Coordinates of C-alpha atoms and ligand atoms in Angstrom, one line a residue:
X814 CA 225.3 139.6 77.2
X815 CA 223.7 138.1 73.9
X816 CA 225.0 139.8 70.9
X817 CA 222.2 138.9 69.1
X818 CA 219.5 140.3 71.8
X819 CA 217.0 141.3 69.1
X820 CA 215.1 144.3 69.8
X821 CA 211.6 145.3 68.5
X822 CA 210.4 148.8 70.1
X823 CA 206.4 149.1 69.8
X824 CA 205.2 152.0 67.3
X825 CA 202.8 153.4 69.5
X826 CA 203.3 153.6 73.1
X827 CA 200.7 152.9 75.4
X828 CA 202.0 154.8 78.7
X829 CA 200.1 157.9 78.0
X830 CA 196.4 156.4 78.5
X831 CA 197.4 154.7 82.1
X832 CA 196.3 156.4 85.2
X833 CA 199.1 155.8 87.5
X834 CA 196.5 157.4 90.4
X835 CA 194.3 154.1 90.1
X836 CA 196.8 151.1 89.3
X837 CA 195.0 147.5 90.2
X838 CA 197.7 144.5 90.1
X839 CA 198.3 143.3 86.9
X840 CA 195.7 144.9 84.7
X841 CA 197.7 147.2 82.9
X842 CA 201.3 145.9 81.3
X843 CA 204.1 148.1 79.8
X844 CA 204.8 148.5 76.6
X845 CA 207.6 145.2 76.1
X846 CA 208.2 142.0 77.1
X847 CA 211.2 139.7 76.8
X848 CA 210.8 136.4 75.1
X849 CA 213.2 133.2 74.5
X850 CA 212.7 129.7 73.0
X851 CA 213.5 126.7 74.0
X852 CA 213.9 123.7 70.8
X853 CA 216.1 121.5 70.1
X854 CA 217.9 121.0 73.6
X855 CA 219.0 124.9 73.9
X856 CA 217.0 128.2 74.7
X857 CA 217.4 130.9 71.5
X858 CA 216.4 133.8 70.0
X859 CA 216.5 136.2 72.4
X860 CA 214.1 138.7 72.1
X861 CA 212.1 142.0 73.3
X862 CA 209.0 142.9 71.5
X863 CA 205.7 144.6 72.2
X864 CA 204.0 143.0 74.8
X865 CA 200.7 141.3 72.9
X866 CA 199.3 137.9 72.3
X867 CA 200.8 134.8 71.2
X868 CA 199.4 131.5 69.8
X869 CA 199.4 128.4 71.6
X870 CA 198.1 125.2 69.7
X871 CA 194.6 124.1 71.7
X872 CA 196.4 120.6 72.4
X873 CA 199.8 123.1 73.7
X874 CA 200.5 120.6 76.7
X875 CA 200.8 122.8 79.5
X876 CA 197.1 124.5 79.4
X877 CA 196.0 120.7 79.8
X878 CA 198.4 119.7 82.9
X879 CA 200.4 122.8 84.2
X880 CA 203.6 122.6 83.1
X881 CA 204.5 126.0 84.4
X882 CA 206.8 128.1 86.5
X883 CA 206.7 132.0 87.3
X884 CA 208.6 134.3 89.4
X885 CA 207.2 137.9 90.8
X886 CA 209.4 140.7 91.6
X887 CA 209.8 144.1 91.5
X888 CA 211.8 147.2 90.5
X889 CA 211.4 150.7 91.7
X890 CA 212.9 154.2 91.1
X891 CA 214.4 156.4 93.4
X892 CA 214.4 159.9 94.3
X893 CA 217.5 159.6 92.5
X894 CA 216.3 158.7 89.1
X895 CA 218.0 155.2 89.5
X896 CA 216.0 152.2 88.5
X897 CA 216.5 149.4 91.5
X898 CA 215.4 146.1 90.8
X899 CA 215.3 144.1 94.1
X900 CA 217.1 140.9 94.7
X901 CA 217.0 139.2 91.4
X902 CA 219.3 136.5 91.9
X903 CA 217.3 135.6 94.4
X904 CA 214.0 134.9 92.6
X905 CA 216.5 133.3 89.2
X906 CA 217.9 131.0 91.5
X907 CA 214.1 130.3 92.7
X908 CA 213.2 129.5 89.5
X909 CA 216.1 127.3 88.5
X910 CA 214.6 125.2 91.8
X911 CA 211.0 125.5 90.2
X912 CA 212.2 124.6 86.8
X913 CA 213.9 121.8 88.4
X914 CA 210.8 119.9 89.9
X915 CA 208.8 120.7 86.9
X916 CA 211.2 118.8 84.2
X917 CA 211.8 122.6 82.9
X918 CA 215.4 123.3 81.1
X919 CA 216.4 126.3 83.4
X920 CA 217.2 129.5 82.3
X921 CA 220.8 130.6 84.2
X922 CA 221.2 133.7 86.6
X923 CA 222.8 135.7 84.3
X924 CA 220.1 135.2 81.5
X925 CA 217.8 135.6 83.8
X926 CA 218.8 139.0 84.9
X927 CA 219.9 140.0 81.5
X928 CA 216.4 139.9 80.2
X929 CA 215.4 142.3 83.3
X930 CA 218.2 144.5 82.8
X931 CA 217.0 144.7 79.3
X932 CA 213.5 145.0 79.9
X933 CA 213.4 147.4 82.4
X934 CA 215.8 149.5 80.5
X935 CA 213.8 149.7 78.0
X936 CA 210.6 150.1 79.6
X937 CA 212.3 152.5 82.9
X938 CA 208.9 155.3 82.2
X939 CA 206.7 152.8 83.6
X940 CA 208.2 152.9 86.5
X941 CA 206.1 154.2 89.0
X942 CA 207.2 157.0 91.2
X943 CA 205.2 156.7 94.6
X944 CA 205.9 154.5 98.2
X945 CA 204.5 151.4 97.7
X946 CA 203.8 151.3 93.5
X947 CA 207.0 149.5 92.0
X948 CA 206.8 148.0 88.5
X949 CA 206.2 144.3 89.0
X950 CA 208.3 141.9 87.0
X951 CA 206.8 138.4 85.9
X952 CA 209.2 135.9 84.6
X953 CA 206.9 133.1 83.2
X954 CA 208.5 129.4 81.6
X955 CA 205.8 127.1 80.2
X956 CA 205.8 124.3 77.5
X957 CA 204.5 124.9 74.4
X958 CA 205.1 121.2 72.4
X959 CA 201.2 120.3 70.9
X960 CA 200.5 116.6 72.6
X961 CA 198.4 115.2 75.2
X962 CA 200.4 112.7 76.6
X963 CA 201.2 113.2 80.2
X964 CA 205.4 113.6 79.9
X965 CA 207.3 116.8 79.7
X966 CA 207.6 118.4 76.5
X967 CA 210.4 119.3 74.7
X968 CA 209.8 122.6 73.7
X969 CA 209.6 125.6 76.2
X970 CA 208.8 129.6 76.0
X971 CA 210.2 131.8 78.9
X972 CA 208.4 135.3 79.1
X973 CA 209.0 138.0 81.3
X974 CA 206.6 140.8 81.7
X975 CA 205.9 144.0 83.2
X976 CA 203.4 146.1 85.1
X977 CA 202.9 149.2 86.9
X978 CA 201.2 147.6 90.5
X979 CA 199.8 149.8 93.1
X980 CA 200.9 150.1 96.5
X981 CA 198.6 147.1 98.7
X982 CA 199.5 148.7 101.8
X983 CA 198.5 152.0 102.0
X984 CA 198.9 154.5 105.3
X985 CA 195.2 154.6 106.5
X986 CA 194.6 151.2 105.1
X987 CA 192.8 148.9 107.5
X988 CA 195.4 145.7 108.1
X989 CA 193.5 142.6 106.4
X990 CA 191.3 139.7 107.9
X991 CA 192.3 136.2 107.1
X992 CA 190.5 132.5 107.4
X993 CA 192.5 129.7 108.8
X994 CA 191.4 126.7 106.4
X995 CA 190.4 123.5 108.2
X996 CA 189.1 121.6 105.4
X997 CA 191.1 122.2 102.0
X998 CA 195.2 122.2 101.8
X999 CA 197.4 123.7 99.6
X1000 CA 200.0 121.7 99.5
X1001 CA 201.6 118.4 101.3
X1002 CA 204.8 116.4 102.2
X1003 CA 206.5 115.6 98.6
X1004 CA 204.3 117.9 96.6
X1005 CA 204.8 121.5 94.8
X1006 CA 204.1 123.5 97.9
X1007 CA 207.8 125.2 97.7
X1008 CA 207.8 125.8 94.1
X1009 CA 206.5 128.6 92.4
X1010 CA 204.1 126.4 89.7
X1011 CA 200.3 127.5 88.2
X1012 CA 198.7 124.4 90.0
X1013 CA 199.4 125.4 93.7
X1014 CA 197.2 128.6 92.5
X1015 CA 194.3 126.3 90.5
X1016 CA 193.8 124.8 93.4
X1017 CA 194.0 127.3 95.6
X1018 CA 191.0 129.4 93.9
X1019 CA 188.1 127.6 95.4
X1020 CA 188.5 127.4 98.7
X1021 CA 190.1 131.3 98.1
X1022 CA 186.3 132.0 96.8
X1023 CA 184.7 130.6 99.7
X1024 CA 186.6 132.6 102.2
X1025 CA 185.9 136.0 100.9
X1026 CA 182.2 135.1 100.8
X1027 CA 182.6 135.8 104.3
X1028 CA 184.7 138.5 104.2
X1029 CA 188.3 137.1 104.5
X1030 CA 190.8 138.4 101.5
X1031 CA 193.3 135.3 101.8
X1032 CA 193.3 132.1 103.9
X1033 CA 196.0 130.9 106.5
X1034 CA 197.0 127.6 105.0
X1035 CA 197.5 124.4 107.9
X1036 CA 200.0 121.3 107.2
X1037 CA 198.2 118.7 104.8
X1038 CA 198.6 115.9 107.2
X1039 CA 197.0 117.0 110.6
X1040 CA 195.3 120.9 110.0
X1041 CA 197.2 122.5 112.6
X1042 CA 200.4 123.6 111.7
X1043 CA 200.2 126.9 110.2
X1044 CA 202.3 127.1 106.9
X1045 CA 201.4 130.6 104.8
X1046 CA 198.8 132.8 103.3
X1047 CA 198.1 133.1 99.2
X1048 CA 201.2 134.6 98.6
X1049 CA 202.4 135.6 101.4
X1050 CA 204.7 133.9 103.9
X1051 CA 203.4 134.6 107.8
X1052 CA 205.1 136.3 111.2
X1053 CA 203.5 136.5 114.3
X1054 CA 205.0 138.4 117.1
X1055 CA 204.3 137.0 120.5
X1056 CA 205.8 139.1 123.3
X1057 CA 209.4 139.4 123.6
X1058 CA 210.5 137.3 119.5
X1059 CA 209.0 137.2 116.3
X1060 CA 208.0 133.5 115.1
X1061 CA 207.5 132.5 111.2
X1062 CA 207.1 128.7 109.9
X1063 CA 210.4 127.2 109.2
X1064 CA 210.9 125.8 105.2
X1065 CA 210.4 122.5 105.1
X1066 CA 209.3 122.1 101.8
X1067 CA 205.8 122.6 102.0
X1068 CA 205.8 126.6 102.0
X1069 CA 207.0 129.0 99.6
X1070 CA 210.8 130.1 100.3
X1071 CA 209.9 133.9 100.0
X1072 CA 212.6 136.4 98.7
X1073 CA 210.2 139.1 101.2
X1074 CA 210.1 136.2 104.1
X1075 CA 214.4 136.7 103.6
X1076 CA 214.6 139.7 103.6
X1077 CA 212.8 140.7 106.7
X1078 CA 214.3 138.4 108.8
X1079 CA 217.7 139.6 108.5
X1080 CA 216.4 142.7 109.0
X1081 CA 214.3 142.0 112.0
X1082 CA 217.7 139.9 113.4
X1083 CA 220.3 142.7 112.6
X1084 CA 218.3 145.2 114.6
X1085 CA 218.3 143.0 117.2
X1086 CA 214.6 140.9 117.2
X1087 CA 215.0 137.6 118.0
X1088 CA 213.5 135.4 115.0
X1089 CA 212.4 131.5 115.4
X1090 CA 211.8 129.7 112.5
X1091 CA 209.9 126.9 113.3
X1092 CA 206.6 124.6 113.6
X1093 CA 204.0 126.7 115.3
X1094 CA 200.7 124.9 115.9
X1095 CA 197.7 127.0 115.4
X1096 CA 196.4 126.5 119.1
X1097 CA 199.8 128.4 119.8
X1098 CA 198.4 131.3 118.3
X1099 CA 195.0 131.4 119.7
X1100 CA 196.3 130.8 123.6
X1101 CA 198.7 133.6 122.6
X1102 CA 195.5 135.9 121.6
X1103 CA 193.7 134.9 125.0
X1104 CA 196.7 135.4 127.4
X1105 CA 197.4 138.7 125.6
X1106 CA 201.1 137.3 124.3
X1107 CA 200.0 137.8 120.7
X1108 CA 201.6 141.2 119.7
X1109 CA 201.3 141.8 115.8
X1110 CA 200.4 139.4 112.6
X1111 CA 202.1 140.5 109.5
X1112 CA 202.3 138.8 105.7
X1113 CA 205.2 139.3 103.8
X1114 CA 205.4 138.6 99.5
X1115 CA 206.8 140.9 97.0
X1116 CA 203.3 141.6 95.6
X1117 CA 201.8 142.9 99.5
X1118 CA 205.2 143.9 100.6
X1119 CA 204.7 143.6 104.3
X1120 CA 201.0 143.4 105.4
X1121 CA 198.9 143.6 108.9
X1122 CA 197.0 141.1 109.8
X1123 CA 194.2 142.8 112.3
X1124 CA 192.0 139.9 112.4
X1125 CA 191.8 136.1 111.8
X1126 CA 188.9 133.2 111.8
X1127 CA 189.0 129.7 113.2
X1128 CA 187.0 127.3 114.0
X1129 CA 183.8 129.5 113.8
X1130 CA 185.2 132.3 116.3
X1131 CA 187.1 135.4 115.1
X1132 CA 189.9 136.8 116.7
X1133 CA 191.4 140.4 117.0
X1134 CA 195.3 140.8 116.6
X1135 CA 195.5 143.7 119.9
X1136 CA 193.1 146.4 118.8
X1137 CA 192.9 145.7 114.6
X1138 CA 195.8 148.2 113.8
X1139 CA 199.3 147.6 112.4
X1140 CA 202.1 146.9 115.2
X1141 CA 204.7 149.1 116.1
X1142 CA 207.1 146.5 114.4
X1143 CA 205.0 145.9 111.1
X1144 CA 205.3 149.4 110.1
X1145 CA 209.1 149.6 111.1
X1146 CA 209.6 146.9 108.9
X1147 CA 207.8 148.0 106.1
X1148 CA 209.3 151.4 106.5
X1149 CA 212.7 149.5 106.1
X1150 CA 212.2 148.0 103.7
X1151 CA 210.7 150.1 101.6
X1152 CA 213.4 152.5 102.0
X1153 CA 216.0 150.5 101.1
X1154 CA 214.3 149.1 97.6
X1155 CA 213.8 152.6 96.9
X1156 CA 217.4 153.5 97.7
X1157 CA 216.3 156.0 100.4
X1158 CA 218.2 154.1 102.8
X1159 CA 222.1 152.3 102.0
X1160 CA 221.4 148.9 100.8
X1161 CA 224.2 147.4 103.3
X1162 CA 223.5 143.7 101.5
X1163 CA 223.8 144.4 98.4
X1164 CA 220.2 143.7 97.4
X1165 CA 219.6 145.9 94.6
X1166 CA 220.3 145.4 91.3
X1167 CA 220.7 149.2 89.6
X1168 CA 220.0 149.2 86.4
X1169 CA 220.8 151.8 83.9
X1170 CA 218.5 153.6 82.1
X1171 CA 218.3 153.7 78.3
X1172 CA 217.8 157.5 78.4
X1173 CA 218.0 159.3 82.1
X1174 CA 214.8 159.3 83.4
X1175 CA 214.8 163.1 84.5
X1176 CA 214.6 163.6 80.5
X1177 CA 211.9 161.2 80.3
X1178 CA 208.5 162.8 79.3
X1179 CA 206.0 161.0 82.3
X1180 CA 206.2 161.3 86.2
Ligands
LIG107 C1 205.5 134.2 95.7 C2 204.9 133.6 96.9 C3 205.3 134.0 98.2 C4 206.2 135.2 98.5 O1 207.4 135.1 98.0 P1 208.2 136.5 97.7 O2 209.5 136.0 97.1 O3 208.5 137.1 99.0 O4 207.4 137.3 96.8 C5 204.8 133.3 99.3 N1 203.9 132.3 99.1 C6 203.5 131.9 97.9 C7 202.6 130.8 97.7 C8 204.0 132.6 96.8 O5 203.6 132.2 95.6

């Protein structure tokens, strides 16, 4: 799409030295990364080049107030040797919403994918091979103008980086423990809650911290206004299936709209769960545990895929979701949708975005 996409391959390639047995989330990038400009009321100078540092002024605005957007997603190869990146019009047309809230100039859908295409094609031998590893994507705008007034700034760099992820759900795995926060909020009425934007993180760290000191990997967030309404978890939107239907918070602009959160309620619908999006009240929940109604707790985010909840905390008491272990419908869904974003199953939505491969990757030297 640009004719002047300017393309600088690194000399020495770093893909021998990772151990694709032992991949954290994020720790390890791949070898490119896209990059664009924004001056002078237009993005330019489209770019790939070896992913390394870059300079930032001290008094660059954004690492004083947070004048930043990302996206996550992911792309995976098949037994097929095709490179699938999944739904990535979804997550541009996230970020266009994002950029939108955050006085960001927007970078368009087809840009957008264009870098990934790019990227990704250039990069396919990181992908990795194994259920549940996928090469995560990380789109990243942020302003780079030197000032300290508070007011948007007028010059932008979009980034979008790579990296081999391991799989966070793992057969075997125990499902996860979470803390229901009482005290701290992530987000309220009129805020940033349903944007993707570094602050909902910052602010998100210390009462994050406090939680595993007990033992709890992620907290269930509660509405801002009266701490009972359950909105999500870290980065993960939340189901609960109670008996006969499957309930998950509705979006009302307080939660993240996921791309996962999507995805696997038209799947849940089309094979015939019935799916509420709604309010649910956290003392919903816990009757639901003590009369035996509560079925299965699951989180789903590109980064977790879809992940069991065995065990939650509130109010001083901890409760058991059944006996600890993923539900029968958890582990359908994440069957399904693994599947499909692997192209083991027929993507009957049209959710993958095939990409083609600079050289085929049976030819490629790695696994
Ligand atoms: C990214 C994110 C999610 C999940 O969104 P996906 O598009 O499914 O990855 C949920 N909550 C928060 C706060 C997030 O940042």
């Amino acid at each position: 799409m640009w004719r002047n996409l300017k393309i600088t391959k690194t000399s020495g390639s770093r893909l021998a030295d990772v151990d694709f047995e032992a991949l954290g989330f994020g720790n390890v990038f791949s070898d490119h990364m896209f990059s664009m400009t924004f001056r002078e009321g237009a993005w330019r100078d489209p770019e790939i080049l070896p992913y390394g540092h870059i300079a930032l002024a001290p008094g660059c605005a954004t690492l004083h107030y947070g004048q930043s957007v990302f996206e996550g997603l992911k792309a995976f190869l098949g037994e097929d040797n095709v490179a699938r990146v999944f739904r990535p019009e979804m997550n541009a047309r996230r970020l266009i919403h994002s950029c939108e809230r955050l006085c960001i100039p927007p970078v368009d859908e087809a840009e957008f994918c264009a870098a990934i295409d790019a990227l990704v094609g250039l990069d396919h031998a990181w992908i990795p091979r194994k259920r549940g590893q996928a090469l995560y994507i990380r789109p990243l705008i942020f302003g780079i103008e030197n000032h300290l007034e508070v007011r948007p700034s007028t010059a932008f760099r979009f980034i979008v980086m790579t990296a081999p992820v391991r799989a966070y759900f793992q057969e075997g795995v125990e499902p996860i423990a979470l803390k229901v926060e009482e005290t701290y909020t992530r987000s309220a009425p009129g805020g940033v809650g349903h944007v993707k934007t570094a602050g909902n993180y910052a602010a998100s760290l210390y009462p994050t911290q406090l939680g595993a000191r007990d033992g709890y990997v992620q907290m269930v967030w509660l509405d801002g206004i009266e701490h009972r309404y359950i909105e999500e978890v870290g980065a993960m939107n939340i189901f609960f299936r109670l008996k006969d239907r499957i309930v998950t918070p509705d979006l009302h602009g307080t939660i993240l709209p996921g791309v996962t959160r999507d995805s696997a309620i038209t799947l849940l619908r089309d094979a015939g769960h019935s799916v509420e999006e709604r309010r649910i009240a956290i003392d919903e929940i816990v009757q639901a545990v003590h009369s035996g109604d509560l079925l299965e707790v699951f989180g789903a985010g590109t980064a977790a895929i879809i992940a069991p909840v065995g065990r939650f905390a509130y109010q001083d008491q901890v409760f058991d979701v059944q006996d600890n272990q993923a539900g029968e419908v958890t582990r359908w869904l994440y069957d399904c949708l693994t599947d499909l974003q692997r192209g083991d199953a027929e993507d009957r939505y049209g959710w993958n975005r095939l990409i083609e491969l600079d050289v085929p990757r049976s030819a490629a030297a790695s696994s």
